[in-house]
Amino acid sequence: MKRYGNLFERIVDIENIKLAHKQARRGKAFYSEVKMVDADIEYYAREIQKALVNQTFTTSEYEVQERFDGRKMRTIYKLPYYPDRIVQHALLNVTEPVLTASLIRDTYQSIRGRGTSDAVRRVKKVIRSESCPRYALKIDVAKFYPSVDNAIMKRLIRRKIKCPKTLWLFDDILDSMPGLPIGNFTSQILGNVYLAGFDWQVKQHLKPAGYFRYCDDMVFMSDSTSELMAYKRWATQALGDLRLSIKPSWNIYDIHKQGVDFVGYVFKPDQTRLRNSIKTKFTRACKELKWLPVTDSNLSRLMAYKGWVKSCNGKKLWRKHTQPIRHKYSLQIRGAL
């Protein structure tokens, strides 16, 4: 396996740091720290460059927040915008292609060109083929990001990168908190790296009829339930070697009868529908928007659901629940489903 060196000079290049600020500030232009950096980008970029070159940079203290994400309460770790978020963007601008180059094709989330829409297309291709497997095993990793072993994570990064100063920067971020903090820009990419070896073992040794992973959600497909149970036993051991465990909610589904619940959809050979929880959020949002004023924020909320509905058999669902608000959003949703 090729290991990459001479990356740090590109990370600390002043133009890369300015680009990192431009990327990190998206949707945050109103932050006081963003306005501060905007006012003198040359100065603040030079200060970051100096701290990195002299290796005086260290990850700041986290602000810890508890937030509901759907039905789950998550602990979010928030770093200051300056310098931490800019530094993490600058780091991944250079190292992300190195870290993600060897990921399997059917790994998704936080990989360029491989979001939910790509996952939907790939799953549909297998589900709607003549050789569609009969059953699917769905497993989730319990508390994935907090459970990542940082010593293992460091070893995995060193299999791809040999540049000492780049490794110093990764180590500083990893040493700032046990596991991968939810909220760090680096966490999702590193989470994919952490499970990359697991993915390749599945593809090269188990060779299931279908395998897809989105973050810590995994789907294995086969025509045999006993084979899927064997996959589950293997996965329990392989994930255990990574200090991870499977949630007790794992299950085996009949693809033709129950479908496969993955990335917010339930896939069957003859149809794809929204997961019930997302459908409920959509219908509730439409009821709320009926009484709310037309604003960019509310329009964005509606169009976000349009994106969900477009990828499934959802024309009737969209028309039924947007009917009461079409007169308010007539121009904006013209041409919608």
Coordinates of C-alpha atoms in Angstrom, one line a residue:
M1 CA 0.0 0.0 0.0
K2 CA 1.4 3.4 -1.0
R3 CA 2.0 5.8 1.9
Y4 CA 2.0 9.5 1.1
G5 CA 4.5 12.1 2.4
N6 CA 5.3 15.8 1.7
L7 CA 1.6 16.8 2.4
F8 CA 2.2 19.4 5.1
E9 CA 3.5 22.1 2.8
R10 CA 0.3 21.9 0.9
I11 CA -1.8 22.0 4.1
V12 CA -0.1 25.2 5.3
D13 CA 0.0 26.9 2.0
I14 CA -1.7 30.3 2.5
E15 CA -4.1 29.8 -0.4
N16 CA -5.2 26.5 1.0
I17 CA -5.9 28.1 4.3
K18 CA -7.9 30.9 2.7
L19 CA -9.9 28.3 0.7
A20 CA -10.5 26.4 4.0
H21 CA -12.0 29.6 5.5
K22 CA -14.2 30.0 2.4
Q23 CA -15.4 26.4 2.8
A24 CA -15.9 26.5 6.6
R25 CA -17.9 29.8 6.5
R26 CA -20.7 28.4 4.3
G27 CA -24.0 29.0 6.1
K28 CA -22.1 30.8 9.0
A29 CA -21.5 34.2 7.6
F30 CA -23.4 35.7 10.5
Y31 CA -21.0 34.2 13.1
S32 CA -18.9 36.9 14.9
E33 CA -15.7 34.8 14.4
V34 CA -16.5 34.5 10.6
K35 CA -17.0 38.3 10.4
M36 CA -13.7 38.8 12.3
V37 CA -11.7 36.6 9.8
D38 CA -13.6 38.1 6.8
A39 CA -12.4 41.6 7.9
D40 CA -8.7 40.6 7.5
I41 CA -8.4 37.2 5.9
E42 CA -4.7 37.8 5.1
Y43 CA -3.8 38.4 8.8
Y44 CA -5.8 35.5 10.2
A45 CA -4.6 33.1 7.5
R46 CA -1.0 34.0 8.3
E47 CA -1.6 33.5 12.0
I48 CA -3.0 30.0 11.3
Q49 CA -0.1 29.2 9.0
K50 CA 2.4 30.4 11.6
A51 CA 0.8 28.2 14.4
L52 CA 0.9 25.1 12.1
V53 CA 4.4 25.6 10.8
N54 CA 5.7 26.2 14.4
Q55 CA 3.5 23.4 15.7
T56 CA 2.1 25.6 18.4
F57 CA -1.4 24.9 17.3
T58 CA -3.5 22.7 19.5
T59 CA -7.2 21.8 19.3
S60 CA -9.3 24.1 21.4
E61 CA -11.7 23.1 24.2
Y62 CA -15.1 21.8 23.0
E63 CA -18.4 23.3 23.8
V64 CA -20.6 20.3 24.6
Q65 CA -24.3 20.4 23.6
E66 CA -27.1 17.9 23.8
R67 CA -29.4 17.9 20.7
F68 CA -32.2 15.8 19.4
D69 CA -31.4 14.3 16.0
G70 CA -34.7 12.7 14.9
R71 CA -35.7 10.5 17.8
K72 CA -32.1 10.3 19.3
M73 CA -30.4 12.6 21.8
R74 CA -26.9 13.2 20.6
T75 CA -23.9 14.8 22.3
I76 CA -22.4 17.4 19.9
Y77 CA -18.9 18.7 20.4
K78 CA -18.5 22.2 19.0
L79 CA -15.1 23.8 18.4
P80 CA -14.4 27.5 17.8
Y81 CA -14.6 28.6 14.2
Y82 CA -11.2 30.2 14.4
P83 CA -8.8 28.6 14.2
D84 CA -10.1 25.0 14.6
R85 CA -12.7 24.7 11.9
I86 CA -10.5 26.4 9.4
V87 CA -7.6 24.1 10.3
Q88 CA -9.7 21.0 9.9
H89 CA -10.9 22.1 6.4
A90 CA -7.3 22.9 5.4
L91 CA -6.2 19.4 6.6
L92 CA -8.8 17.5 4.7
N93 CA -8.5 19.6 1.6
V94 CA -5.1 17.9 1.1
T95 CA -5.6 14.5 2.9
E96 CA -9.2 13.5 2.0
P97 CA -8.3 12.2 -1.5
V98 CA -5.5 10.1 0.1
L99 CA -7.8 8.7 2.9
T100 CA -10.8 7.9 0.7
A101 CA -9.0 6.6 -2.4
S102 CA -9.2 3.0 -1.3
L103 CA -12.7 2.9 0.0
I104 CA -15.1 0.3 -1.5
R105 CA -17.6 1.7 -4.1
D106 CA -20.6 1.0 -1.8
T107 CA -19.5 3.1 1.1
Y108 CA -21.4 6.3 1.5
Q109 CA -21.7 9.6 3.5
S110 CA -19.2 12.4 3.4
I111 CA -17.5 11.2 0.2
R112 CA -17.6 13.4 -2.9
G113 CA -20.3 12.2 -5.3
R114 CA -21.5 9.5 -2.9
G115 CA -24.4 10.8 -0.9
T116 CA -27.9 9.6 -0.3
S117 CA -28.9 9.9 -3.9
D118 CA -26.0 7.7 -5.1
A119 CA -26.8 5.1 -2.5
V120 CA -30.4 5.0 -3.6
R121 CA -29.4 4.4 -7.2
R122 CA -27.0 1.7 -6.3
V123 CA -29.4 -0.2 -4.0
K124 CA -32.3 0.1 -6.5
K125 CA -30.0 -1.5 -9.2
V126 CA -29.5 -4.6 -7.0
I127 CA -33.1 -4.8 -5.7
R128 CA -34.6 -4.4 -9.2
S129 CA -32.3 -6.8 -10.9
E130 CA -33.5 -10.3 -12.0
S131 CA -31.0 -11.8 -9.5
C132 CA -32.4 -9.8 -6.6
P133 CA -31.5 -11.6 -3.3
R134 CA -34.3 -12.8 -1.2
Y135 CA -33.2 -11.6 2.3
A136 CA -31.3 -8.7 3.8
L137 CA -29.5 -8.4 7.2
K138 CA -29.5 -4.9 8.6
I139 CA -27.0 -4.1 11.4
D140 CA -26.0 -0.8 13.1
V141 CA -22.9 -0.1 15.2
A142 CA -23.7 0.9 18.8
K143 CA -22.5 4.5 19.6
F144 CA -20.1 4.3 16.7
Y145 CA -18.2 7.7 16.8
P146 CA -17.7 7.7 20.6
S147 CA -16.5 4.1 20.5
V148 CA -13.7 4.5 17.9
D149 CA -10.4 3.5 19.5
N150 CA -8.0 6.4 18.8
A151 CA -4.9 4.2 19.0
I152 CA -6.3 2.0 16.2
M153 CA -7.4 5.1 14.3
K154 CA -3.8 6.5 14.4
R155 CA -2.4 3.2 13.1
L156 CA -4.9 3.2 10.2
I157 CA -4.0 6.8 9.2
R158 CA -0.3 5.8 9.3
R159 CA -1.0 3.1 6.7
K160 CA -1.8 5.9 4.3
I161 CA 0.3 8.9 5.4
K162 CA 3.9 9.1 6.4
C163 CA 4.4 12.9 6.5
P164 CA 5.4 13.5 10.2
K165 CA 3.9 17.0 10.6
T166 CA 0.6 15.9 9.0
L167 CA 0.5 13.0 11.4
W168 CA 1.2 15.4 14.3
L169 CA -1.9 17.4 13.3
F170 CA -4.1 14.4 13.0
D171 CA -2.8 13.2 16.4
D172 CA -3.5 16.5 18.0
I173 CA -7.1 16.4 16.8
L174 CA -7.6 12.8 17.8
D175 CA -6.0 13.3 21.3
S176 CA -8.5 16.2 22.0
M177 CA -11.3 13.7 22.8
P178 CA -11.8 10.0 23.2
G179 CA -13.4 8.6 20.0
L180 CA -14.4 10.8 17.1
P181 CA -16.4 13.8 18.4
I182 CA -19.7 14.3 16.6
G183 CA -19.4 17.8 15.2
N184 CA -15.8 17.7 14.1
F185 CA -15.4 18.1 10.3
T186 CA -12.8 15.4 10.4
S187 CA -14.9 12.8 12.1
Q188 CA -17.0 11.5 9.2
I189 CA -14.1 11.0 6.9
L190 CA -12.1 9.3 9.7
G191 CA -15.1 7.1 10.5
N192 CA -15.1 5.8 6.9
V193 CA -11.3 5.1 7.2
Y194 CA -11.9 3.2 10.5
L195 CA -14.3 0.8 8.8
A196 CA -12.6 0.6 5.4
G197 CA -10.8 -2.7 6.3
F198 CA -14.0 -4.2 7.5
D199 CA -15.7 -3.3 4.2
W200 CA -12.9 -4.9 2.1
Q201 CA -13.1 -8.1 4.2
V202 CA -16.8 -8.3 3.5
K203 CA -16.3 -7.8 -0.3
Q204 CA -13.3 -10.0 -0.7
H205 CA -14.0 -12.9 1.8
L206 CA -17.7 -13.0 2.6
K207 CA -18.8 -11.9 -0.9
P208 CA -22.5 -11.4 -0.2
A209 CA -25.0 -10.9 -3.0
G210 CA -25.1 -7.3 -1.9
Y211 CA -23.4 -5.1 0.7
F212 CA -23.9 -1.4 1.4
R213 CA -22.7 0.8 4.2
Y214 CA -23.7 4.4 5.1
C215 CA -21.7 5.5 8.2
D216 CA -22.4 2.8 10.7
D217 CA -25.5 1.3 9.0
M218 CA -24.8 -1.8 7.1
V219 CA -26.9 -4.0 4.8
F220 CA -25.9 -7.5 3.8
M221 CA -27.9 -9.4 1.1
S222 CA -28.3 -13.2 0.4
D223 CA -30.8 -15.8 -0.7
S224 CA -30.1 -17.7 2.6
T225 CA -31.0 -16.6 6.1
S226 CA -28.5 -19.1 7.5
E227 CA -25.8 -17.4 5.4
L228 CA -26.8 -14.0 6.8
M229 CA -26.6 -15.3 10.3
A230 CA -23.1 -16.5 9.5
Y231 CA -22.3 -12.9 8.3
K232 CA -23.7 -11.5 11.5
R233 CA -21.5 -13.8 13.6
W234 CA -18.5 -12.8 11.5
A235 CA -19.3 -9.1 11.7
T236 CA -19.7 -9.3 15.5
Q237 CA -16.1 -10.7 15.8
A238 CA -14.6 -8.3 13.2
L239 CA -16.2 -5.2 14.7
G240 CA -15.2 -6.5 18.2
D241 CA -11.6 -6.4 17.0
L242 CA -12.1 -2.7 16.3
R243 CA -13.6 -2.2 19.8
L244 CA -17.1 -1.8 18.3
S245 CA -20.3 -3.7 19.0
I246 CA -23.6 -4.3 17.1
K247 CA -26.9 -2.8 18.4
P248 CA -29.4 -5.4 19.6
S249 CA -31.9 -4.1 17.0
W250 CA -30.3 -6.0 14.1
N251 CA -32.8 -7.9 11.9
I252 CA -33.2 -10.0 8.8
Y253 CA -35.9 -8.9 6.3
D254 CA -37.6 -10.6 3.4
I255 CA -36.8 -8.1 0.7
H256 CA -39.9 -8.9 -1.4
K257 CA -42.3 -8.7 1.5
Q258 CA -40.9 -6.2 4.0
G259 CA -38.2 -4.4 1.9
V260 CA -34.9 -3.1 3.0
D261 CA -34.8 0.0 5.3
F262 CA -31.7 2.0 4.3
V263 CA -30.7 5.7 4.0
G264 CA -34.2 6.9 4.7
Y265 CA -36.1 4.6 2.3
V266 CA -37.7 1.2 2.2
F267 CA -36.6 -0.6 -1.0
K268 CA -38.7 -3.4 -2.6
P269 CA -38.3 -4.8 -6.1
D270 CA -41.5 -3.1 -7.3
Q271 CA -41.3 0.2 -5.3
T272 CA -39.3 2.5 -3.1
R273 CA -41.1 4.4 -0.4
L274 CA -40.0 6.9 2.3
R275 CA -39.2 5.5 5.8
N276 CA -42.3 6.1 8.0
S277 CA -40.5 8.5 10.3
I278 CA -39.5 10.8 7.4
K279 CA -42.9 10.5 5.9
T280 CA -44.4 11.7 9.2
K281 CA -42.0 14.6 9.4
F282 CA -42.9 15.6 5.8
T283 CA -46.7 15.6 6.5
R284 CA -46.2 17.5 9.7
A285 CA -44.1 20.1 7.9
C286 CA -46.7 20.6 5.3
K287 CA -49.4 21.2 7.9
E288 CA -47.1 23.8 9.7
L289 CA -46.2 25.5 6.4
K290 CA -49.9 26.1 5.7
W291 CA -50.0 28.7 8.4
L292 CA -46.4 30.1 8.2
P293 CA -45.4 32.9 5.9
V294 CA -43.5 32.3 2.7
T295 CA -39.8 32.8 3.5
D296 CA -36.6 31.5 2.0
S297 CA -36.2 29.3 5.1
N298 CA -39.6 27.8 4.8
L299 CA -39.2 27.3 1.1
S300 CA -35.8 25.5 1.7
R301 CA -37.6 23.3 4.2
L302 CA -40.2 22.3 1.6
M303 CA -37.7 21.8 -1.2
A304 CA -35.6 19.5 1.1
Y305 CA -38.5 17.1 1.3
K306 CA -39.0 17.4 -2.4
G307 CA -35.5 16.0 -2.8
W308 CA -36.5 13.0 -0.6
V309 CA -39.7 12.4 -2.4
K310 CA -38.2 12.5 -5.9
S311 CA -36.1 9.4 -5.2
C312 CA -39.1 7.2 -4.4
N313 CA -42.6 6.4 -5.6
G314 CA -43.9 9.5 -3.9
K315 CA -45.8 11.6 -6.5
K316 CA -49.2 11.0 -4.8
L317 CA -47.8 11.6 -1.4
W318 CA -46.3 14.9 -2.5
R319 CA -49.4 16.1 -4.3
K320 CA -51.7 15.1 -1.5
H321 CA -49.8 17.0 1.2
T322 CA -48.6 20.0 -0.7
Q323 CA -52.0 20.7 -2.2
P324 CA -53.1 23.0 0.7
I325 CA -50.0 25.1 0.3
R326 CA -49.5 25.2 -3.5
H327 CA -51.2 28.6 -3.8
K328 CA -48.6 30.1 -1.4
Y329 CA -45.6 28.5 -3.1
S330 CA -47.0 28.3 -6.6
L331 CA -44.0 30.0 -8.4
Q332 CA -41.4 28.3 -6.2
I333 CA -42.6 24.8 -6.6
R334 CA -43.7 25.0 -10.2
G335 CA -42.5 21.8 -11.9
A336 CA -42.4 19.9 -8.7
L337 CA -43.7 16.3 -8.4

